[in-house]
Short mmCIF file of C-alpha atoms in Angstrom, two decimals:
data_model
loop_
_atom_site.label_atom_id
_atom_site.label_comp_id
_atom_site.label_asym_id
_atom_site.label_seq_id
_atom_site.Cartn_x
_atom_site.Cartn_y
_atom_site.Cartn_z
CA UNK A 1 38.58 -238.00 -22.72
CA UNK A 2 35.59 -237.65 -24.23
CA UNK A 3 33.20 -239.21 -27.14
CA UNK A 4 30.40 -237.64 -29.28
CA UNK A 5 28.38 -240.86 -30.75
CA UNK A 6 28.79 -244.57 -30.60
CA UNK A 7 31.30 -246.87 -30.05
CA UNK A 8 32.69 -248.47 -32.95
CA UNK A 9 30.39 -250.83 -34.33
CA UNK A 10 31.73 -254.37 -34.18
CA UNK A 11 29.21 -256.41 -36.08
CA UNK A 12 27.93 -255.56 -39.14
CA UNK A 13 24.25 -255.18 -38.09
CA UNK A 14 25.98 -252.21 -35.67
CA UNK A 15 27.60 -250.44 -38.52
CA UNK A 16 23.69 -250.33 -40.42
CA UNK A 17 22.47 -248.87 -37.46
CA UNK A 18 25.41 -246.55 -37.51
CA UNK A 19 24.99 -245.54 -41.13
CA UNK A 20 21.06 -245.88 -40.41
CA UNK A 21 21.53 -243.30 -37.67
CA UNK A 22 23.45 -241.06 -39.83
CA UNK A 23 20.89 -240.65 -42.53
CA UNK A 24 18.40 -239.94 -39.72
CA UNK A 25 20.00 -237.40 -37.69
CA UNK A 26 21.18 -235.66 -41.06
CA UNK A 27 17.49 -235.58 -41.64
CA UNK A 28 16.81 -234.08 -37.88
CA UNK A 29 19.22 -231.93 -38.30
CA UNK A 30 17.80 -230.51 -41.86
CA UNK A 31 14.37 -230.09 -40.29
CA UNK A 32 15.85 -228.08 -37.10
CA UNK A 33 17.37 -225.67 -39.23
CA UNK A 34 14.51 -225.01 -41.48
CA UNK A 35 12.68 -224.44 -37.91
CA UNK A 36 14.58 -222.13 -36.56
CA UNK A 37 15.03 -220.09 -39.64
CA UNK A 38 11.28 -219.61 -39.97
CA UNK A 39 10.90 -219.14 -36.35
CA UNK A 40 13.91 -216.33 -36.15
CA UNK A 41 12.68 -214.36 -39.28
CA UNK A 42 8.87 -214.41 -37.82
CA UNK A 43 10.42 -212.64 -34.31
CA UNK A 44 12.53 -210.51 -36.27
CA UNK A 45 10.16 -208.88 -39.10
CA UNK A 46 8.37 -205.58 -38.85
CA UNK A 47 5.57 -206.53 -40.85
CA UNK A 48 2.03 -207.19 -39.41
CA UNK A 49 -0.98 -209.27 -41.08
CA UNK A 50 -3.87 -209.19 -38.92
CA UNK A 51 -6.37 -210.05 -41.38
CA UNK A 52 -7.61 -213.88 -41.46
CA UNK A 53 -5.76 -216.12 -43.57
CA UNK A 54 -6.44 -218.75 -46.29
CA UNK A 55 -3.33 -221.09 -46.50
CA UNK A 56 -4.29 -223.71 -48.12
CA UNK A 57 -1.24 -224.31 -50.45
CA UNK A 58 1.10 -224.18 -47.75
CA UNK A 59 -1.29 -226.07 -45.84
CA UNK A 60 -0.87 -229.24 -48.19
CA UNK A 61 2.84 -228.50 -48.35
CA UNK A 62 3.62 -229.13 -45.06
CA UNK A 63 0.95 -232.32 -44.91
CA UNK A 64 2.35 -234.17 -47.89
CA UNK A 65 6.42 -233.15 -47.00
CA UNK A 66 6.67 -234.75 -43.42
CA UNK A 67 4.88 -238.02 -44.90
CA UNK A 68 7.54 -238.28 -47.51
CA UNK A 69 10.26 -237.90 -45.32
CA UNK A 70 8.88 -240.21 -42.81
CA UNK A 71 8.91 -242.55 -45.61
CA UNK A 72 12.43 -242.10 -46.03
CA UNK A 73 13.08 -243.05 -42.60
CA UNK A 74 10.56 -245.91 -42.12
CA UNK A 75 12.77 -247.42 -45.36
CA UNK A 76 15.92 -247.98 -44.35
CA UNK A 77 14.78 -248.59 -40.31
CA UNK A 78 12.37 -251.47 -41.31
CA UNK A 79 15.17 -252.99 -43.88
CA UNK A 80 17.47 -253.04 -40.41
CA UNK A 81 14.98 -254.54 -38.76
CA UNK A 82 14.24 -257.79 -40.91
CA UNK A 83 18.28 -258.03 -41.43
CA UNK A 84 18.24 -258.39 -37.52
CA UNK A 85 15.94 -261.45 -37.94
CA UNK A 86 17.77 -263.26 -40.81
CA UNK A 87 18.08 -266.96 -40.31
CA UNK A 88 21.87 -267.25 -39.91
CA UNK A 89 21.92 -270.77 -37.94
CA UNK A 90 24.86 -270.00 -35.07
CA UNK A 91 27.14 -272.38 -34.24
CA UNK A 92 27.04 -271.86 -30.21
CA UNK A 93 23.82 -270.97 -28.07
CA UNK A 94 24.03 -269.19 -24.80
CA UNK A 95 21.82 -268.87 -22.02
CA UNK A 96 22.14 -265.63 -19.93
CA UNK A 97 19.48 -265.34 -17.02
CA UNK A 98 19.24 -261.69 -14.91
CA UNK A 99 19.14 -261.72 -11.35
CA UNK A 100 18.97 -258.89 -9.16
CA UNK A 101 21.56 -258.18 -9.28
CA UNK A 102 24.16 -259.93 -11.59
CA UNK A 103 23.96 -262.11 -14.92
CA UNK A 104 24.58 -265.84 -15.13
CA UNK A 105 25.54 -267.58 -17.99
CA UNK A 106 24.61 -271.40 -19.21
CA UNK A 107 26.58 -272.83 -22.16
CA UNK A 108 24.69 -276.17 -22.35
CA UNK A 109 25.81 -277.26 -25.84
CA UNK A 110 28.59 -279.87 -25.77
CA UNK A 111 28.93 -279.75 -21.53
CA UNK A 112 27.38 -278.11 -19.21
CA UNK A 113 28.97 -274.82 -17.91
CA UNK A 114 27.55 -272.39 -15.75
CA UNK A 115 28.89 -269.03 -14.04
CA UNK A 116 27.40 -265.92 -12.51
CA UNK A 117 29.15 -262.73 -13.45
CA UNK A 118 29.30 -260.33 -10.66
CA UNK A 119 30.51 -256.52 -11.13
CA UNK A 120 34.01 -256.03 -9.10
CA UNK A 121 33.58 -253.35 -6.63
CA UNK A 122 35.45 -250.32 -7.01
CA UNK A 123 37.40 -251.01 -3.90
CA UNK A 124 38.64 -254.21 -5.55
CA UNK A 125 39.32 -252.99 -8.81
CA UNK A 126 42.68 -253.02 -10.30
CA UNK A 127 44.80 -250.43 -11.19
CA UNK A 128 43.41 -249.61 -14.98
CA UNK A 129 40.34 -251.25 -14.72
CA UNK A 130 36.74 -249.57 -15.66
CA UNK A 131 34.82 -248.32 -12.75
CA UNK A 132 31.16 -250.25 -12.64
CA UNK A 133 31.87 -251.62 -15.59
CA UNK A 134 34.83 -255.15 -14.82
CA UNK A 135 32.98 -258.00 -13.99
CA UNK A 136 34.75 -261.13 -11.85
CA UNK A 137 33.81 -263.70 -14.47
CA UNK A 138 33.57 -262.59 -18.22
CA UNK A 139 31.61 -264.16 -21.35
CA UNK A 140 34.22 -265.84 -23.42
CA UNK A 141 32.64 -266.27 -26.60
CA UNK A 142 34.67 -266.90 -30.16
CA UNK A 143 34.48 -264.06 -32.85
CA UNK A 144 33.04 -264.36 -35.96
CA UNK A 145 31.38 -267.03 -35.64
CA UNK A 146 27.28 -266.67 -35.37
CA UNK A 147 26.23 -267.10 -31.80
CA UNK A 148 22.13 -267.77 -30.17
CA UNK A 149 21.65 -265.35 -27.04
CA UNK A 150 18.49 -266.61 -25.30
CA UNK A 151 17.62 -263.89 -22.82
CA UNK A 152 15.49 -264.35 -19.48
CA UNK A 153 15.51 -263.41 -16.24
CA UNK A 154 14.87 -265.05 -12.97
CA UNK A 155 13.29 -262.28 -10.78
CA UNK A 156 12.66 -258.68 -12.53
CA UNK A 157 12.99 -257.60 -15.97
CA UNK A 158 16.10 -257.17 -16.57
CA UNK A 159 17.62 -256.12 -19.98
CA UNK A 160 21.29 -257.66 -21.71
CA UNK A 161 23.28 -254.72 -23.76
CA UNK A 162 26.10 -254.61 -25.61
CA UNK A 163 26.11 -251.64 -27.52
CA UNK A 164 29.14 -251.81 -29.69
CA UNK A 165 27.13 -254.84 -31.35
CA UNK A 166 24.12 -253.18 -31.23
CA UNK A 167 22.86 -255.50 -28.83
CA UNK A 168 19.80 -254.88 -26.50
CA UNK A 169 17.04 -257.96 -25.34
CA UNK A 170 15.03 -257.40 -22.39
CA UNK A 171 15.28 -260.11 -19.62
CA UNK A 172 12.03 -260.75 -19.12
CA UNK A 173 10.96 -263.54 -15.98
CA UNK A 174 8.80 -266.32 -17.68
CA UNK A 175 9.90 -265.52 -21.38
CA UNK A 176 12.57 -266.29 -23.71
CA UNK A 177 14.64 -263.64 -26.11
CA UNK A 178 16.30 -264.45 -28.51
CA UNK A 179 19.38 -262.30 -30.24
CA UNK A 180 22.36 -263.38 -32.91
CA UNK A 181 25.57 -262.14 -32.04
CA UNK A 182 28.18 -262.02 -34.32
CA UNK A 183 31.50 -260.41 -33.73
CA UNK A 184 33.93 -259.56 -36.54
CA UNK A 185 36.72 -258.28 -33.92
CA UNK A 186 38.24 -259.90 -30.63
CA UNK A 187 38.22 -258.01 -27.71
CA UNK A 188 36.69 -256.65 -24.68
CA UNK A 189 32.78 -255.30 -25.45
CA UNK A 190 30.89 -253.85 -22.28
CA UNK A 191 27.66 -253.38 -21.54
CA UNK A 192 25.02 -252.59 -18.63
CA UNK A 193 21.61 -253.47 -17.54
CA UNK A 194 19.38 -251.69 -19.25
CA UNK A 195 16.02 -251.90 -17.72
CA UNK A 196 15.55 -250.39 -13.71
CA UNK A 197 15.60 -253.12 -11.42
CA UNK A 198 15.96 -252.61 -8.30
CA UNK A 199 18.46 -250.77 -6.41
CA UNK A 200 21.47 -251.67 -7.75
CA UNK A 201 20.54 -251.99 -11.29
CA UNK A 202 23.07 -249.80 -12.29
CA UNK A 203 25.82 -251.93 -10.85
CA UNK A 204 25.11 -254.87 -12.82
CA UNK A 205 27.24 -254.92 -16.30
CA UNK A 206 27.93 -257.35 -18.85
CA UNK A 207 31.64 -258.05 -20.42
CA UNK A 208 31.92 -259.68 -23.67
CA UNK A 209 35.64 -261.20 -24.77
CA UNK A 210 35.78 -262.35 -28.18
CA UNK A 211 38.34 -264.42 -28.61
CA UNK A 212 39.50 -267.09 -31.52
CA UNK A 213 37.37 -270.11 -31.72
CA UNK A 214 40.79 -272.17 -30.59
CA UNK A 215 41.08 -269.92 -27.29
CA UNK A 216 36.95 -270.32 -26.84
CA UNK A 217 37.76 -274.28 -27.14
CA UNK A 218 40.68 -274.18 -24.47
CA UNK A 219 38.96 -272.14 -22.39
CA UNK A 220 35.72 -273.91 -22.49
CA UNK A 221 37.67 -277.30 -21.90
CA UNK A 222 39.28 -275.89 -18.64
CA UNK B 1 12.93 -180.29 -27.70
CA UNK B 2 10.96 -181.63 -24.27
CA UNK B 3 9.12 -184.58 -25.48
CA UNK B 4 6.99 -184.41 -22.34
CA UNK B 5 4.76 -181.91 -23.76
CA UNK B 6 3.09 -184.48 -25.67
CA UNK B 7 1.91 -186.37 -22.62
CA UNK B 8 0.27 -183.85 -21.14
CA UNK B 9 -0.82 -181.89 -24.47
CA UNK B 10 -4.15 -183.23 -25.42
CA UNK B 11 -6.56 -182.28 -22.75
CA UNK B 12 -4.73 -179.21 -22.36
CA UNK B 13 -4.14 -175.86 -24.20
CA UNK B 14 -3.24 -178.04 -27.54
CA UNK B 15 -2.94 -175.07 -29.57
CA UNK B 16 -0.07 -173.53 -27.74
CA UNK B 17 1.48 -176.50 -27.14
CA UNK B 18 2.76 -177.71 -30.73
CA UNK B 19 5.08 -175.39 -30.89
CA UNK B 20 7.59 -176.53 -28.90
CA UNK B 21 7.04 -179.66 -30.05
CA UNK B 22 7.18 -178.64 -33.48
CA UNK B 23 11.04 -178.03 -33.67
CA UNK B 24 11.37 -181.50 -32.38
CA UNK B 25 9.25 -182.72 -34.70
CA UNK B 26 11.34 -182.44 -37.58
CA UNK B 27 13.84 -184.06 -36.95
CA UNK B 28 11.65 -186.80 -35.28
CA UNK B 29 13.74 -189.81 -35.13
CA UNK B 30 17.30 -189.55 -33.32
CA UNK B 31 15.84 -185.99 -31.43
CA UNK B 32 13.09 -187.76 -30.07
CA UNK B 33 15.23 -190.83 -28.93
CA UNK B 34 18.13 -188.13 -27.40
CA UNK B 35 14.44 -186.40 -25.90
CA UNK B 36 13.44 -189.71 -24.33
CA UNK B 37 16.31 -190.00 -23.06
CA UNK B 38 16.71 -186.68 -21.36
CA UNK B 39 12.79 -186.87 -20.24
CA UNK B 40 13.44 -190.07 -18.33
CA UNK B 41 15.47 -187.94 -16.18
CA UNK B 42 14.12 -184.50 -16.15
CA UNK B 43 10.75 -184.46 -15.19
CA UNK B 44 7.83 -183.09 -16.87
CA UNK B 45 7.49 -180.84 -14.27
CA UNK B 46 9.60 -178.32 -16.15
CA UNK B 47 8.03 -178.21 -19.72
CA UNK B 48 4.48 -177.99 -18.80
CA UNK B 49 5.65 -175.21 -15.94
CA UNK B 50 6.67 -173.83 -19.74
CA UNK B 51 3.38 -175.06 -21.55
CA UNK B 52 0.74 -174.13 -18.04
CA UNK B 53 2.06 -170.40 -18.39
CA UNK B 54 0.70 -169.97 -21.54
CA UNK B 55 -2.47 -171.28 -20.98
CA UNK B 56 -4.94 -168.56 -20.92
CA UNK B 57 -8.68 -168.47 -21.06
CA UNK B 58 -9.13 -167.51 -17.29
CA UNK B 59 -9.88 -164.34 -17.33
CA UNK B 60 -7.66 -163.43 -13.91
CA UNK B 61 -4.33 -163.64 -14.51
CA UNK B 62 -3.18 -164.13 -10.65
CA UNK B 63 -5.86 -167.19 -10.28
CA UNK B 64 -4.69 -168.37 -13.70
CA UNK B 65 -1.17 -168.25 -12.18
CA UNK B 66 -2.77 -170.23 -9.47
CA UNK B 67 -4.91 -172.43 -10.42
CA UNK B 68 -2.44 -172.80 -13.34
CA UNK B 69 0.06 -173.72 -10.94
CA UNK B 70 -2.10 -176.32 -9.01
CA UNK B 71 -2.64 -177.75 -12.32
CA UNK B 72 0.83 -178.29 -13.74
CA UNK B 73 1.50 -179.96 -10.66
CA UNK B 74 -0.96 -182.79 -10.64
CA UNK B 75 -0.31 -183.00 -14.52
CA UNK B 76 3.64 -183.38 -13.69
CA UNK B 77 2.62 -185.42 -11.54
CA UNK B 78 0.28 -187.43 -13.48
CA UNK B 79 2.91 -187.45 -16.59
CA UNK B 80 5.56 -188.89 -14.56
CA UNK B 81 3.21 -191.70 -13.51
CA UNK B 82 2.35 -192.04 -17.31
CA UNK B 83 6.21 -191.70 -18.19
CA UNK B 84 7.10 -194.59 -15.74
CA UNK B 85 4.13 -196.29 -16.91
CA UNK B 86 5.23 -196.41 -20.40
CA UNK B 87 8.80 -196.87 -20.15
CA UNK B 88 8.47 -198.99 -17.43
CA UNK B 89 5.62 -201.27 -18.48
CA UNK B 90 6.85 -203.92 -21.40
CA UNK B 91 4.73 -202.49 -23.86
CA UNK B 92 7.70 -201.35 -25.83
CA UNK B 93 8.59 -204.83 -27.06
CA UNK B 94 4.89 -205.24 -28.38
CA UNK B 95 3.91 -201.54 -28.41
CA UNK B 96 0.64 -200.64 -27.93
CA UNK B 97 -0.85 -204.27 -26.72
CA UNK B 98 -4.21 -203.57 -25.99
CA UNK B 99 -3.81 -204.61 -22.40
CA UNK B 100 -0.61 -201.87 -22.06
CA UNK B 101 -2.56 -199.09 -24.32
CA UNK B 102 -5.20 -199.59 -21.66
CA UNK B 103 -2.93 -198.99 -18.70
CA UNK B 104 -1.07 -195.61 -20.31
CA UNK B 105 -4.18 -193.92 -21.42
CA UNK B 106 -6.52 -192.08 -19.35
CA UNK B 107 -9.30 -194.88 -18.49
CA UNK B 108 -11.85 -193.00 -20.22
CA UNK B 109 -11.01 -192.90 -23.83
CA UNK B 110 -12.22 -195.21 -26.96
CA UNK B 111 -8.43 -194.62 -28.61
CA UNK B 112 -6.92 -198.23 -29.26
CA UNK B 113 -3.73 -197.51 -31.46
CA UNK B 114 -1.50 -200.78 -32.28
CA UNK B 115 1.55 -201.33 -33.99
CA UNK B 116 -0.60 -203.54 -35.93
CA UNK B 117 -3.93 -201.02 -36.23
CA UNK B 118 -1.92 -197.88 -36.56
CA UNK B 119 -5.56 -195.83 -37.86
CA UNK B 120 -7.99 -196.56 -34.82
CA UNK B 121 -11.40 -194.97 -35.43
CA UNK B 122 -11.97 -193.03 -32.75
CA UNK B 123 -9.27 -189.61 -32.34
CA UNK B 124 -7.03 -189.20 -29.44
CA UNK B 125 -8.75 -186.12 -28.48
CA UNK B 126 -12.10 -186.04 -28.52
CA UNK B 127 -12.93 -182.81 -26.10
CA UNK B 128 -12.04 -180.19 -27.71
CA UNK B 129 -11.57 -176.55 -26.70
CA UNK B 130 -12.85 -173.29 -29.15
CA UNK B 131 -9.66 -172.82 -30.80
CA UNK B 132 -9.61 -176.57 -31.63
CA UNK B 133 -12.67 -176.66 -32.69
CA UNK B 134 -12.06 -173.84 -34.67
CA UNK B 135 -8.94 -175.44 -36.32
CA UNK B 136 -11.57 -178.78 -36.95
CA UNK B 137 -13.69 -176.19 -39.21
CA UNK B 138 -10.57 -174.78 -41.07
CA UNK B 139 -9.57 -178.43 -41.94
CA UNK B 140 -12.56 -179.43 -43.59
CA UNK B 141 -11.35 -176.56 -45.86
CA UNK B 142 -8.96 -176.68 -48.50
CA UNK B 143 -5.57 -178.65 -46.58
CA UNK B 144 -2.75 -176.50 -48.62
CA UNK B 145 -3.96 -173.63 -46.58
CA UNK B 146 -3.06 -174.91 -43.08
CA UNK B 147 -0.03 -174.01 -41.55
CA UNK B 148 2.89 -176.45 -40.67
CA UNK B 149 2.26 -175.78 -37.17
CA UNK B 150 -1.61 -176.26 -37.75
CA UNK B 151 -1.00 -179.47 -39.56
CA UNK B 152 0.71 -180.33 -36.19
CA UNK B 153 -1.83 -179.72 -33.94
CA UNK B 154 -4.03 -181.62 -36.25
CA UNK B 155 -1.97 -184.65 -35.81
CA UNK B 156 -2.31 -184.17 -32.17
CA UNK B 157 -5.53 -184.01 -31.48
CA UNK B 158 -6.36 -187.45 -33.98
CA UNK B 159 -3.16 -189.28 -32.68
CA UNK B 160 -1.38 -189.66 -29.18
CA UNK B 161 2.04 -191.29 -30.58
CA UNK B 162 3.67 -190.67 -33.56
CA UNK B 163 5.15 -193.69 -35.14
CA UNK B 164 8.76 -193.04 -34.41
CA UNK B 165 7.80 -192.29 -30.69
CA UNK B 166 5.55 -195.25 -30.59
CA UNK B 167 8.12 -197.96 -31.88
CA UNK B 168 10.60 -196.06 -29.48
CA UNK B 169 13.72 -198.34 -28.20
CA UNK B 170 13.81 -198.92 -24.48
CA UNK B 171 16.73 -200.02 -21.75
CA UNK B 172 14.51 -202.72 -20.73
CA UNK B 173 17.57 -205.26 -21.84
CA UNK B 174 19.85 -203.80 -19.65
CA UNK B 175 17.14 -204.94 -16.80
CA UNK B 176 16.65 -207.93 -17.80
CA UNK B 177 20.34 -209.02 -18.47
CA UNK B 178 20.98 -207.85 -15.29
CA UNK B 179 18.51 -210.12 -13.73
CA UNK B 180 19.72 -213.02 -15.68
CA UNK B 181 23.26 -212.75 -14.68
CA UNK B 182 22.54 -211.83 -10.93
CA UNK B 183 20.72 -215.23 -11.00
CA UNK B 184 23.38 -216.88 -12.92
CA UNK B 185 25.94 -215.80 -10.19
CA UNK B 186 23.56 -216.66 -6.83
CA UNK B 187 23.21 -220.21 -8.79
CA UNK B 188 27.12 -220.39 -8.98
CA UNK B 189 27.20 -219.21 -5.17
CA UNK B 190 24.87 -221.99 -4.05
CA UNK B 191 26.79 -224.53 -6.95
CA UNK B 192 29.72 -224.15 -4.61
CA UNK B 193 28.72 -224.24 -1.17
CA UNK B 194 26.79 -227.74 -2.64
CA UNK B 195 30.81 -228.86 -3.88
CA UNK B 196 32.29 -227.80 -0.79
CA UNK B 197 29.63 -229.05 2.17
CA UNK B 198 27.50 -231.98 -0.14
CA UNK B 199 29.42 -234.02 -2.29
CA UNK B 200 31.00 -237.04 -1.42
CA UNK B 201 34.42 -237.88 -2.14
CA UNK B 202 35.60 -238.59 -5.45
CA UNK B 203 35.88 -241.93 -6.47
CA UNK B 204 39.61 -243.30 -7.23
CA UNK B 205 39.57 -244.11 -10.62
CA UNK B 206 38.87 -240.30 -11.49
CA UNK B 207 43.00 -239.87 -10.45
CA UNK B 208 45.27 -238.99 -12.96
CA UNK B 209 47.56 -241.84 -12.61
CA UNK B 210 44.63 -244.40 -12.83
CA UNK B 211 43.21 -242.41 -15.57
CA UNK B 212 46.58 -242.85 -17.50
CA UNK B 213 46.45 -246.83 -16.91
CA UNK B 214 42.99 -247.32 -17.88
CA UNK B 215 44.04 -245.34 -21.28
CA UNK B 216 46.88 -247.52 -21.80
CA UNK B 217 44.57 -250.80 -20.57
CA UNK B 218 41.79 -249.88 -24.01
CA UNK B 219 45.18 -249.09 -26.05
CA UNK B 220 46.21 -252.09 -25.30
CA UNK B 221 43.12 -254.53 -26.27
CA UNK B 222 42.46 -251.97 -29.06
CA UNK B 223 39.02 -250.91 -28.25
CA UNK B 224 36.94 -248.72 -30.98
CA UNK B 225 39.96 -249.14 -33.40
CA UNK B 226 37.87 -248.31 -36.28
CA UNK B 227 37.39 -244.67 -35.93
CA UNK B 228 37.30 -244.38 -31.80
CA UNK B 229 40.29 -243.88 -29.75
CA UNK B 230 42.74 -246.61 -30.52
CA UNK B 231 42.41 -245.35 -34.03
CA UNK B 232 44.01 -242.03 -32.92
CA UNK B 233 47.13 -243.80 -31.74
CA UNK B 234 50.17 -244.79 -33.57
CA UNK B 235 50.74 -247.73 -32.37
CA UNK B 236 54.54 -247.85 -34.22
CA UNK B 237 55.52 -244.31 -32.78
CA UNK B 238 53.89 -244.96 -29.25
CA UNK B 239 51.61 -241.27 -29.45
CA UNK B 240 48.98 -239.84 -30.58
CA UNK B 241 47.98 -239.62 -34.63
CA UNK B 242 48.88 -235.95 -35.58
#
């Protein structure tokens, strides 16, 4: 099967960009239509004006309408944007580092634990598994609770996506990202690099489970 | 009802030459479409063989014959090329472009008619014989006394296309269609020799069977329940939501 649009969103800040994206595409969509109306019933008239033309009502028209409407879109986008940066003091930090070509994980808080996560080849995958998309060690994080990414990389920019959380910091070597990540659903999120780097760049993915802060604990302890 | 007359007509016997045209002319539209039509297929030969004959003004009648002959042929001749030349050349879709006008009139003329400068200054014909000279005197007279036909041959001399000739339909879609599906089909030809000698083998998970159990495997954890595909399943009846 198939899908037209995103995945569902599974933090909140995903379902503003959802609605955000909504509102903007409606917009897009509005604009396109006026377009090609005007454009069709210009190829399709008999009437010719060859004289020169003074337009200077239409001329403000289509000055002062575009600003207004990019306005409307610079509202909402920018209010997204500062919700992304709240101060929301998360309970867990995470360190993820890119290499080329896999992602390893730190969670230095109360121990120190440290994995890579490669992808699983498609010759080893099993039966049901996503191709290029199952990873051999997972991020086992606990849902709904408010979680600090810190983002870097170790070689080559590299760039950490989840987009069912609306997720996406670029790894960059020498610098430190930070993202909040807050789930409000268990499960299994993917996501892939998102910045070219290097040959297999596209082979590189990132696998989320959200589980209950007792199965986090467990797992954590093990 | 041979269109081709008025090809040929102006810098030849234009008096006589109306009235053939004439019985086309009134009913201009759908006769002079059907007249196109025919006239892309019988030459122009035949009409001005009609139109030459009556040319007179040389006083022997077997060199008329003649030279009339000799003449009909290069202006067949010189029609057809105009005839291809119009129908052929893309002018239809924005008739009377300069650049087109240029190429179906005689190089030596100041008559630039467009679709969107329908009145050009200068006439179509601007060498005229006695008789149209004559009939340039009589106009300058009172109008209501000029004949129908008269009125015709006015029109002829001052304009080379009437309006419903000049915003004439053409078969240039069929062409063009034509080319776009011939292309469409040689892409499709070299689309399969690429599946069939080029691609590498498909990858497993693109089998049914593992397609089923990576559908049951997102069922399963519930992924995109909100309005994605686990929200399509019924999870108490085991199938899809109706």
């Amino acid at each position: 099967p198939f899908q037209l649009g995103f995945q569902d969103a599974t933090s909140p800040i995903m379902e503003e960009l959802l609605h955000f994206h909504d509102h903007t595409l409606m917009i897009v969509f509005l604009i396109s239509s006026l377009v090609l109306y005007i454009i069709s019933s210009m190829l399709t008239t008999k009437l010719t004006h060859t004289s020169t033309m003074d337009a200077q009502e239409v001329e403000t028209i289509w000055t002062i309408l575009p600003a207004i409407i990019l306005i409307l879109i610079a509202l909402p986008s920018l209010r997204i944007l500062y919700m992304m940066d709240e101060i929301n003091n998360p309970s867990l930090t995470v360190k993820t580092m890119g290499h080329q070509w896999y992602w390893s994980y730190e969670y230095t808080d109360y121990e120190d634990l440290t994995f890579d996560s490669y992808m699983i080849p498609t010759s080893d995958l099993k039966p049901g598994e996503l191709r290029l998309l199952e990873v051999d060690n997972r991020v086992v994080l606990p849902m709904e609770m408010t979680i600090r990414m810190l983002i870097s990389s170790e070689d080559v920019l590299h760039s950490w996506a989840v987009p069912s959380l609306g997720l996406k910091t670029d790894a960059i070597p020498g610098r430190l990202n930070q993202t909040t990540l807050v789930a409000s659903r268990p499960g299994l999120y993917y996501g892939q690099c998102s910045e070219i780097c290097g040959s297999n760049h596209s082979f590189m993915p990132i696998v989320l489970e959200l589980v209950p802060l007792k199965h986090f604990e467990e797992w954590s302890a093990s | 009802m041979s269109k081709a007359v008025g090809w040929g007509a102006p810098r030849d016997a234009g008096w006589a030459l109306p009235r053939p045209v004439e019985a086309g002319r009134s009913h201009e539209g759908a006769a002079l479409e059907k007249a196109v039509g025919r006239a892309w297929r019988a030459p122009a030969l035949w009409s001005l063989g009609s139109s030459a004959f009556s040319v007179t003004g040389l006083a022997d009648p077997g060199r008329a014959a003649a030279a009339a002959s000799r003449e009909m042929f290069f202006r067949a001749a010189w029609s057809l090329v105009l005839r291809r030349g119009g129908l052929g050349s893309r002018g239809i879709h924005s008739p009377g472009d300069t650049a087109h006008s240029k190429g179906k009139m005689p190089p030596y003329t100041n008559y630039h008619a467009q679709r969107s400068y329908p009145m050009p200054d200068e006439p179509f014909c601007t060498e005229l014989n006695a008789e149209q000279r004559a009939l340039k005197e009589k106009e300058k007279g009172s109008w209501t006394e000029l004949s129908h036909a008269e009125k015709v041959a006015l029109y002829r001399l001052q304009f080379h296309e009437t309006f419903a000739e000049m915003n004439r339909r053409s078969n240039e879609w069929k062409t063009v269609m034509g080319c776009v599906f011939f292309f469409c089909g040689f892409t499709a030809l070299l689309i399969w020799w690429q599946r069939v000698y080029v691609f590498p083998k498909k990858p497993i998970t693109l089998t049914a069977e593992w397609k089923a159990q990576q559908l049951q495997r997102i069922l399963d954890m519930k992924g995109n329940p909100v309005q994605g595909l686990a929200s399509q399943w019924d999870y108490e009846k085991k199938q899809w939501k109706k």
